[in-house]
């Protein structure tokens, strides 16, 4: 269970209190606030705070004195125009703060997105909990035979059992030893900043992560993509749902122009025009490399 | 007058509406929201939105499930500790969005602070108003004779009159011509993106500016400093008042450790220790350059 | 003339000196180093320093101990793969430093790209030169009638003369007064930080601008685009030529995937697939807005 | 041994080649280029490339056409002035690229410095080596009894043996299992992106890390500090030596104003002035908290 009963009680206490504000309010986000949405076996995403809504994007784009919005249709048109033309600054005017619990190897990928604010639970200062990510049976996949950084078929039978046994027993032993090293029972006890080095990369950590909507969209485009590692993609996909409830117009534009869109190279555009003119274009006549051609065909499927 | 009656009415309309929220609320900021605080002759600062409060700093520092605060005394101690030891990430967990109207030459200094989000009124797209900054009599200062990038005595009499006359008449003429160039009265009218180049650097622009508390403190430390140009310092000083109402504990720590604090070099520390041991240290025996010694003496005044 | 004979002599002196280095060397950039490439009427771009070359991109992508490159064909494939899949960090491993002289209104657009290092000539500390951008006859364009932030037909005859007359005389008068305000001839002389406010936005400034290759490509994609204002586009286009000489493989990939590429939305992809299946798709049956359809058609022209 | 004979040969090959360049050359850095400086038991720091030298800082600060330097004394004065007054942009004009091999738990602290470019060895794509950080006897310290995030006395005898036994055997077992999970010997072999999760935080990783001098100084100020964890501090201290050889004037200013300097709060300054006036100030009369007073006293020791 990702959240203890005491933590759940703290969350409930927060959710019960409402106060009046003059700021922009998003009903969708108010409903999400503080709740722990479960991810993987022990992880979660919680919305801790947010700033702005769809209207705030238009308000900033128009540098307004008032709310800055016109009709819903007009606002949607503006938001779609801004997204289509890669205007980033109006989307930066919305901000969101999450509390995320995630395995360390996922955290290491995540932190590569630098344009965000992060406060991580400190294992120099505190003791980590005994919680490790162990893949569910359908996530226990073999190395891909075509993609050097992807996964292929699901492992089954003995091989699956053997892998799970190793992951489980090594995590248990590593944590037992972590505790023993820290123990002051008749001993001095190893410094926490050193003992932590014995814990494997599937141990859970947690952090507060704050980001503006433009940079969040960039994160989601890369991490909700089918090529992202599944263990980070599930976090990104859940965030997509949350963002949809927060800024439905902006999310709609993002879905249309980024998630569902396709990018063609100059070479790809040349092929496309020949095809639209009725020519049959093959790999041999495309002028592309194998990888490019494979991706070109996939985009048109 | 920095705000027209129509704009004032839009502001009032915004201020009249309150809605419930589960988020952290700062009473001090709710009072400021949307109001136009006047700066210089036509400028203003308005708070458009904010995220977090003093408690949110502690909540993030503790990576909490609930509010994350303990006693006020305990929270203040934590915030002062974080500030003293240059921990920046918990302060990044608060965010604020301003609407600022300011002369272009001030905007050019301001924008050098890169870690912020900005949406400026576009003079490619829209027409700028006829508003120029003209220094008040006590701000019309001569070049400093000791500081190459500072100002000295106030100009008086004929010289002051002559300068004001030039500033006023050049601004008027430049704006008249700007309008004439744009005019389509029997003409095509010059493109706005070109016509704007005729306007001087004291014309007012405006933008939405969003920044986290850590980077705002950095901005304020440099721009509320006595060496900053007066025309940007007055904006920074007003922001200090706003921040004090928003996060009083964090602002108190900032005031104590940054605004009111002093930095000594290794050489300065060596002198200080000799002085505390009863020795009389002079410029000649200090081992410092003239500039360093002057600043060292000033810090101890 | 953008560079004085004294400045030209300083440049020549720099170019005459060569020293041995163990670092990666780009012959193309060595040829550019320090030269002033003229832009607009008084502006220029000079390469001051650079770090890395095409091989350095591969070296970093492979986290190599040696040069990290394989065959040229292999390296080109890797660079194209990285560009196609939006890998940004290997391109960040190259860096370039420019000295740029440019009108203030261009500088104000330019500086919106925050991920760069900038050192601008200080008009608080120094006195600006009497140099103003005055558009050439073919650049003196009317406001576009279809694009709110663009330009249309070229102005001609009386209207052109009148506009040029105003730009020239206002610049001259503003600079005359700037000098008079600064003058200490029997006076105190207005502070430089104040006097500069009288100068119009077509006065030239200059700065050192340092940026990594990934962020430079982002800048070039937006500013070498046909929708960018001509006065910044000419700087971007010249930089494209320089980058091509510096990292020809990376520039080739950039040209193919970014400059020459097209982005289609989910709606656009749906239309495209119908068209490839032989259906005639019109605006009415496209499900797009007018603007989107116009851009969709343009992409396929 | 941190570098294999094959890697060492690649390094030697690189060091043997010199080519002429017109760029600024730092003799100190040329000597360091590519060499592997050993850190901890298997780590290293290698300089891969650099841009600029002390003169380049002055050149940018003066926005020069030529080298931009005057006498060495004059340049040193300028650099010290810039450092003392927190001017950051001229120092940003120098850049350095390192290849670093370091334990994962150190990498996790390091990456918190966001203003740098990073390319890490990918454990999704490649297989990590069997190399783990095991503390030397004098680094095996107990938890500090006064500092929640520090270490105290060195562990000895049985306790030390027991801890080292656990660290060694767990690392060995984790890596054995990592290899077994990846093995395709009659099996499919677990995906690399999953298998890596079994490895503990003392496994070594490596990356290319590129940063400008201003941000490097910021990193060094925090990480070469006595409160930093020893395992990152040794990297920072070695970098200090490298930077000293690269930009001796800038490093001298950094050492004087940052590393060797002290910061006093407003409260601290008030006490200091009383002490200089001959008063004896104690904790009770200082108005400071215990922590502040302890640090105040330490600064004056």
XYZ file of C-alpha atoms in Angstrom, chain C:
301
model
C 30.718 50.891 -41.788
C 30.110 48.558 -38.839
C 33.756 48.345 -37.761
C 36.266 51.190 -37.452
C 39.782 50.867 -38.884
C 41.128 50.600 -35.320
C 38.732 47.775 -34.548
C 39.607 46.082 -37.830
C 43.254 46.267 -36.896
C 42.539 44.639 -33.537
C 40.698 41.864 -35.330
C 43.558 41.319 -37.765
C 46.021 41.117 -34.890
C 43.960 38.399 -33.276
C 43.666 36.426 -36.491
C 47.404 36.385 -37.060
C 48.191 34.416 -33.928
C 47.917 30.641 -33.856
C 48.836 28.347 -31.007
C 48.815 24.565 -30.688
C 45.981 22.868 -28.845
C 45.012 19.288 -28.029
C 41.317 20.158 -28.278
C 38.934 19.352 -31.112
C 39.503 21.858 -33.920
C 36.982 22.818 -36.607
C 38.697 24.137 -39.718
C 35.516 25.870 -40.797
C 35.343 27.828 -37.586
C 39.038 28.669 -37.509
C 38.451 30.450 -40.798
C 35.546 32.449 -39.323
C 37.215 33.343 -36.019
C 37.077 37.039 -35.124
C 36.007 38.222 -38.621
C 33.179 40.754 -38.679
C 30.397 39.486 -40.966
C 28.248 42.491 -41.815
C 24.493 42.430 -41.123
C 21.983 45.233 -41.783
C 23.503 48.719 -42.135
C 25.822 48.849 -39.107
C 25.567 45.433 -37.491
C 27.792 42.384 -37.511
C 28.318 38.875 -36.199
C 31.762 37.707 -35.126
C 32.712 34.236 -33.884
C 34.842 34.715 -30.749
C 35.278 31.130 -29.618
C 33.827 27.649 -30.049
C 33.993 24.258 -28.338
C 33.604 20.932 -30.122
C 32.744 19.714 -33.607
C 30.602 16.980 -35.188
C 32.807 14.325 -33.612
C 32.303 15.817 -30.144
C 28.567 15.129 -30.460
C 29.226 11.435 -31.083
C 31.924 11.328 -28.427
C 29.493 12.554 -25.781
C 26.610 10.392 -27.002
C 28.919 7.391 -26.621
C 30.520 8.657 -23.350
C 33.878 7.819 -24.903
C 37.425 7.601 -23.600
C 38.918 8.474 -26.962
C 37.649 10.595 -29.840
C 34.527 8.457 -29.862
C 33.935 8.560 -33.585
C 33.653 5.692 -35.985
C 33.308 6.015 -39.758
C 31.946 9.287 -41.119
C 28.898 7.379 -42.369
C 28.329 5.839 -38.963
C 28.700 9.210 -37.233
C 26.279 10.869 -39.615
C 23.742 8.121 -38.969
C 24.072 8.597 -35.222
C 23.713 12.382 -35.476
C 20.635 12.062 -37.663
C 19.147 9.518 -35.264
C 19.727 11.845 -32.301
C 18.153 14.799 -34.131
C 15.157 12.764 -35.349
C 14.394 11.489 -31.863
C 14.769 14.847 -30.130
C 17.846 13.856 -28.135
C 19.130 17.193 -26.983
C 22.028 16.524 -24.620
C 24.708 15.446 -27.152
C 24.127 18.675 -29.110
C 24.517 20.647 -25.887
C 28.116 19.417 -25.781
C 29.139 21.962 -28.449
C 29.300 25.629 -27.537
C 29.886 28.854 -29.463
C 30.500 32.470 -28.469
C 29.536 35.354 -30.739
C 30.105 39.087 -30.638
C 26.989 40.673 -32.144
C 26.189 44.275 -32.988
C 22.460 44.801 -33.458
C 19.649 47.359 -33.093
C 18.028 47.499 -29.653
C 14.611 46.382 -30.925
C 16.249 43.269 -32.361
C 18.145 42.717 -29.116
C 14.853 42.826 -27.239
C 13.479 39.899 -29.280
C 16.737 38.009 -29.141
C 17.082 38.122 -25.363
C 13.784 36.273 -24.964
C 15.823 33.129 -25.599
C 16.911 32.592 -22.035
C 19.208 29.588 -22.300
C 22.310 31.530 -23.299
C 24.977 33.677 -21.659
C 25.015 37.376 -22.436
C 27.301 40.282 -21.717
C 25.923 43.507 -23.144
C 27.726 46.805 -23.637
C 26.620 48.916 -20.690
C 25.029 52.293 -21.386
C 25.118 52.971 -17.668
C 28.888 52.777 -17.770
C 29.742 53.883 -21.325
C 28.461 56.174 -24.057
C 26.696 54.619 -27.036
C 27.837 55.407 -30.582
C 25.838 57.456 -33.071
C 24.623 54.512 -35.124
C 21.006 53.781 -36.002
C 19.310 51.198 -38.132
C 17.521 52.804 -41.073
C 15.701 50.256 -43.280
C 16.873 49.867 -46.853
C 14.204 50.791 -49.438
C 13.119 47.179 -49.976
C 12.707 46.626 -46.237
C 10.367 49.561 -45.698
C 7.161 47.585 -45.630
C 3.534 48.306 -44.820
C 1.590 46.539 -42.117
C 0.356 43.173 -43.384
C -3.359 43.074 -44.062
C -3.625 39.372 -43.229
C -1.079 38.865 -40.445
C -1.398 41.062 -37.383
C 2.276 40.735 -36.596
C 3.766 40.798 -40.051
C 4.527 43.132 -42.896
C 3.112 43.412 -46.370
C 3.892 45.486 -49.460
C 6.916 47.744 -49.722
C 6.246 51.445 -49.251
C 7.075 53.644 -52.187
C 7.339 57.219 -53.320
C 6.260 59.991 -50.981
C 5.218 57.707 -48.188
C 8.592 55.999 -48.169
C 10.421 59.323 -48.264
C 8.339 60.716 -45.441
C 8.957 57.689 -43.211
C 12.698 57.696 -43.853
C 12.831 61.419 -43.189
C 11.164 60.933 -39.808
C 13.361 57.989 -38.811
C 16.511 59.838 -39.796
C 15.721 63.184 -38.277
C 14.364 61.773 -35.022
C 17.433 59.603 -34.581
C 19.727 62.540 -35.269
C 17.889 64.845 -32.906
C 17.688 62.194 -30.162
C 21.415 61.563 -30.380
C 22.259 65.279 -30.467
C 20.248 65.741 -27.297
C 21.798 62.642 -25.730
C 25.204 64.222 -26.234
C 24.036 67.586 -24.957
C 22.522 66.050 -21.845
C 25.773 64.220 -21.106
C 27.875 67.290 -21.790
C 29.799 68.700 -18.850
C 30.646 71.857 -20.705
C 29.930 74.285 -17.884
C 27.418 71.849 -16.488
C 27.226 68.779 -14.298
C 26.056 66.517 -17.115
C 23.139 64.125 -16.772
C 23.983 60.608 -15.552
C 24.571 58.199 -18.442
C 22.045 55.738 -16.984
C 19.387 58.461 -17.450
C 20.498 60.094 -20.680
C 20.285 56.801 -22.587
C 16.517 56.805 -22.154
C 16.254 59.421 -24.899
C 17.640 57.072 -27.555
C 15.232 55.270 -29.887
C 14.998 51.505 -30.323
C 16.894 51.537 -33.616
C 20.132 52.601 -31.922
C 22.781 49.873 -32.109
C 23.987 47.974 -29.098
C 26.359 45.017 -28.926
C 26.942 41.963 -26.810
C 28.839 38.782 -26.328
C 26.384 35.899 -26.691
C 27.343 32.326 -25.833
C 25.078 29.359 -26.422
C 25.213 25.594 -26.835
C 24.408 24.007 -30.183
C 21.064 22.545 -29.119
C 19.765 25.892 -27.940
C 21.269 27.630 -30.948
C 19.338 25.269 -33.230
C 16.171 26.122 -31.318
C 16.903 29.833 -31.793
C 17.594 29.325 -35.491
C 14.456 27.272 -36.057
C 12.330 30.131 -34.739
C 14.357 33.094 -36.043
C 15.451 31.828 -39.454
C 11.788 31.032 -40.098
C 9.914 33.020 -42.718
C 7.534 34.363 -40.031
C 10.337 35.941 -38.018
C 10.858 39.690 -38.364
C 13.294 40.306 -41.221
C 15.688 42.323 -39.054
C 16.395 39.351 -36.763
C 16.085 36.756 -39.526
C 19.135 38.119 -41.349
C 21.228 37.489 -38.246
C 19.809 33.964 -37.950
C 20.437 33.202 -41.604
C 24.050 34.287 -41.351
C 24.460 32.115 -38.260
C 23.079 29.177 -40.240
C 25.951 29.569 -42.691
C 28.473 29.712 -39.862
C 27.027 26.648 -38.137
C 27.111 24.767 -41.426
C 30.856 25.432 -41.637
C 31.324 24.428 -38.013
C 29.344 21.161 -37.699
C 28.286 20.160 -41.222
C 26.733 16.824 -40.212
C 24.675 18.256 -37.386
C 23.614 21.184 -39.537
C 22.564 18.816 -42.313
C 20.353 16.898 -39.888
C 18.932 20.156 -38.539
C 18.129 21.351 -42.038
C 16.410 18.093 -42.926
C 14.445 17.509 -39.724
C 13.732 21.017 -38.504
C 14.118 23.824 -41.074
C 12.827 21.745 -43.962
C 10.476 19.535 -41.973
C 6.770 19.877 -41.275
C 4.652 19.124 -38.232
C 1.147 17.718 -38.689
C -1.528 17.582 -35.997
C -3.662 14.511 -35.293
C -6.382 16.180 -37.397
C -3.877 16.841 -40.165
C -2.690 13.234 -40.107
C -6.258 12.030 -40.435
C -6.762 14.186 -43.547
C -3.437 13.098 -44.955
C -4.332 9.442 -44.660
C -7.667 10.043 -46.369
C -5.886 11.896 -49.180
C -3.365 9.086 -49.603
C -6.302 6.678 -49.827
C -7.554 8.676 -52.791
C -10.181 10.837 -51.126
C -10.435 14.521 -52.006
C -10.362 16.465 -48.767
C -11.569 20.066 -48.648
C -11.613 22.685 -45.921
C -15.249 21.861 -45.309
C -14.577 18.159 -44.763
C -11.245 18.626 -42.968
C -12.549 19.415 -39.515
C -9.882 22.109 -39.190
C -10.113 25.812 -38.468
C -9.385 28.227 -41.321
C -5.906 28.990 -40.062
C -5.004 25.346 -39.609
C -6.309 24.444 -43.063
C -4.358 27.283 -44.692
C -1.167 26.087 -43.023
C -1.954 22.455 -43.883
C -2.347 23.308 -47.542
C 0.813 25.389 -47.509
C 2.811 22.495 -46.049
C 1.775 20.255 -48.919
C 2.494 22.781 -51.666
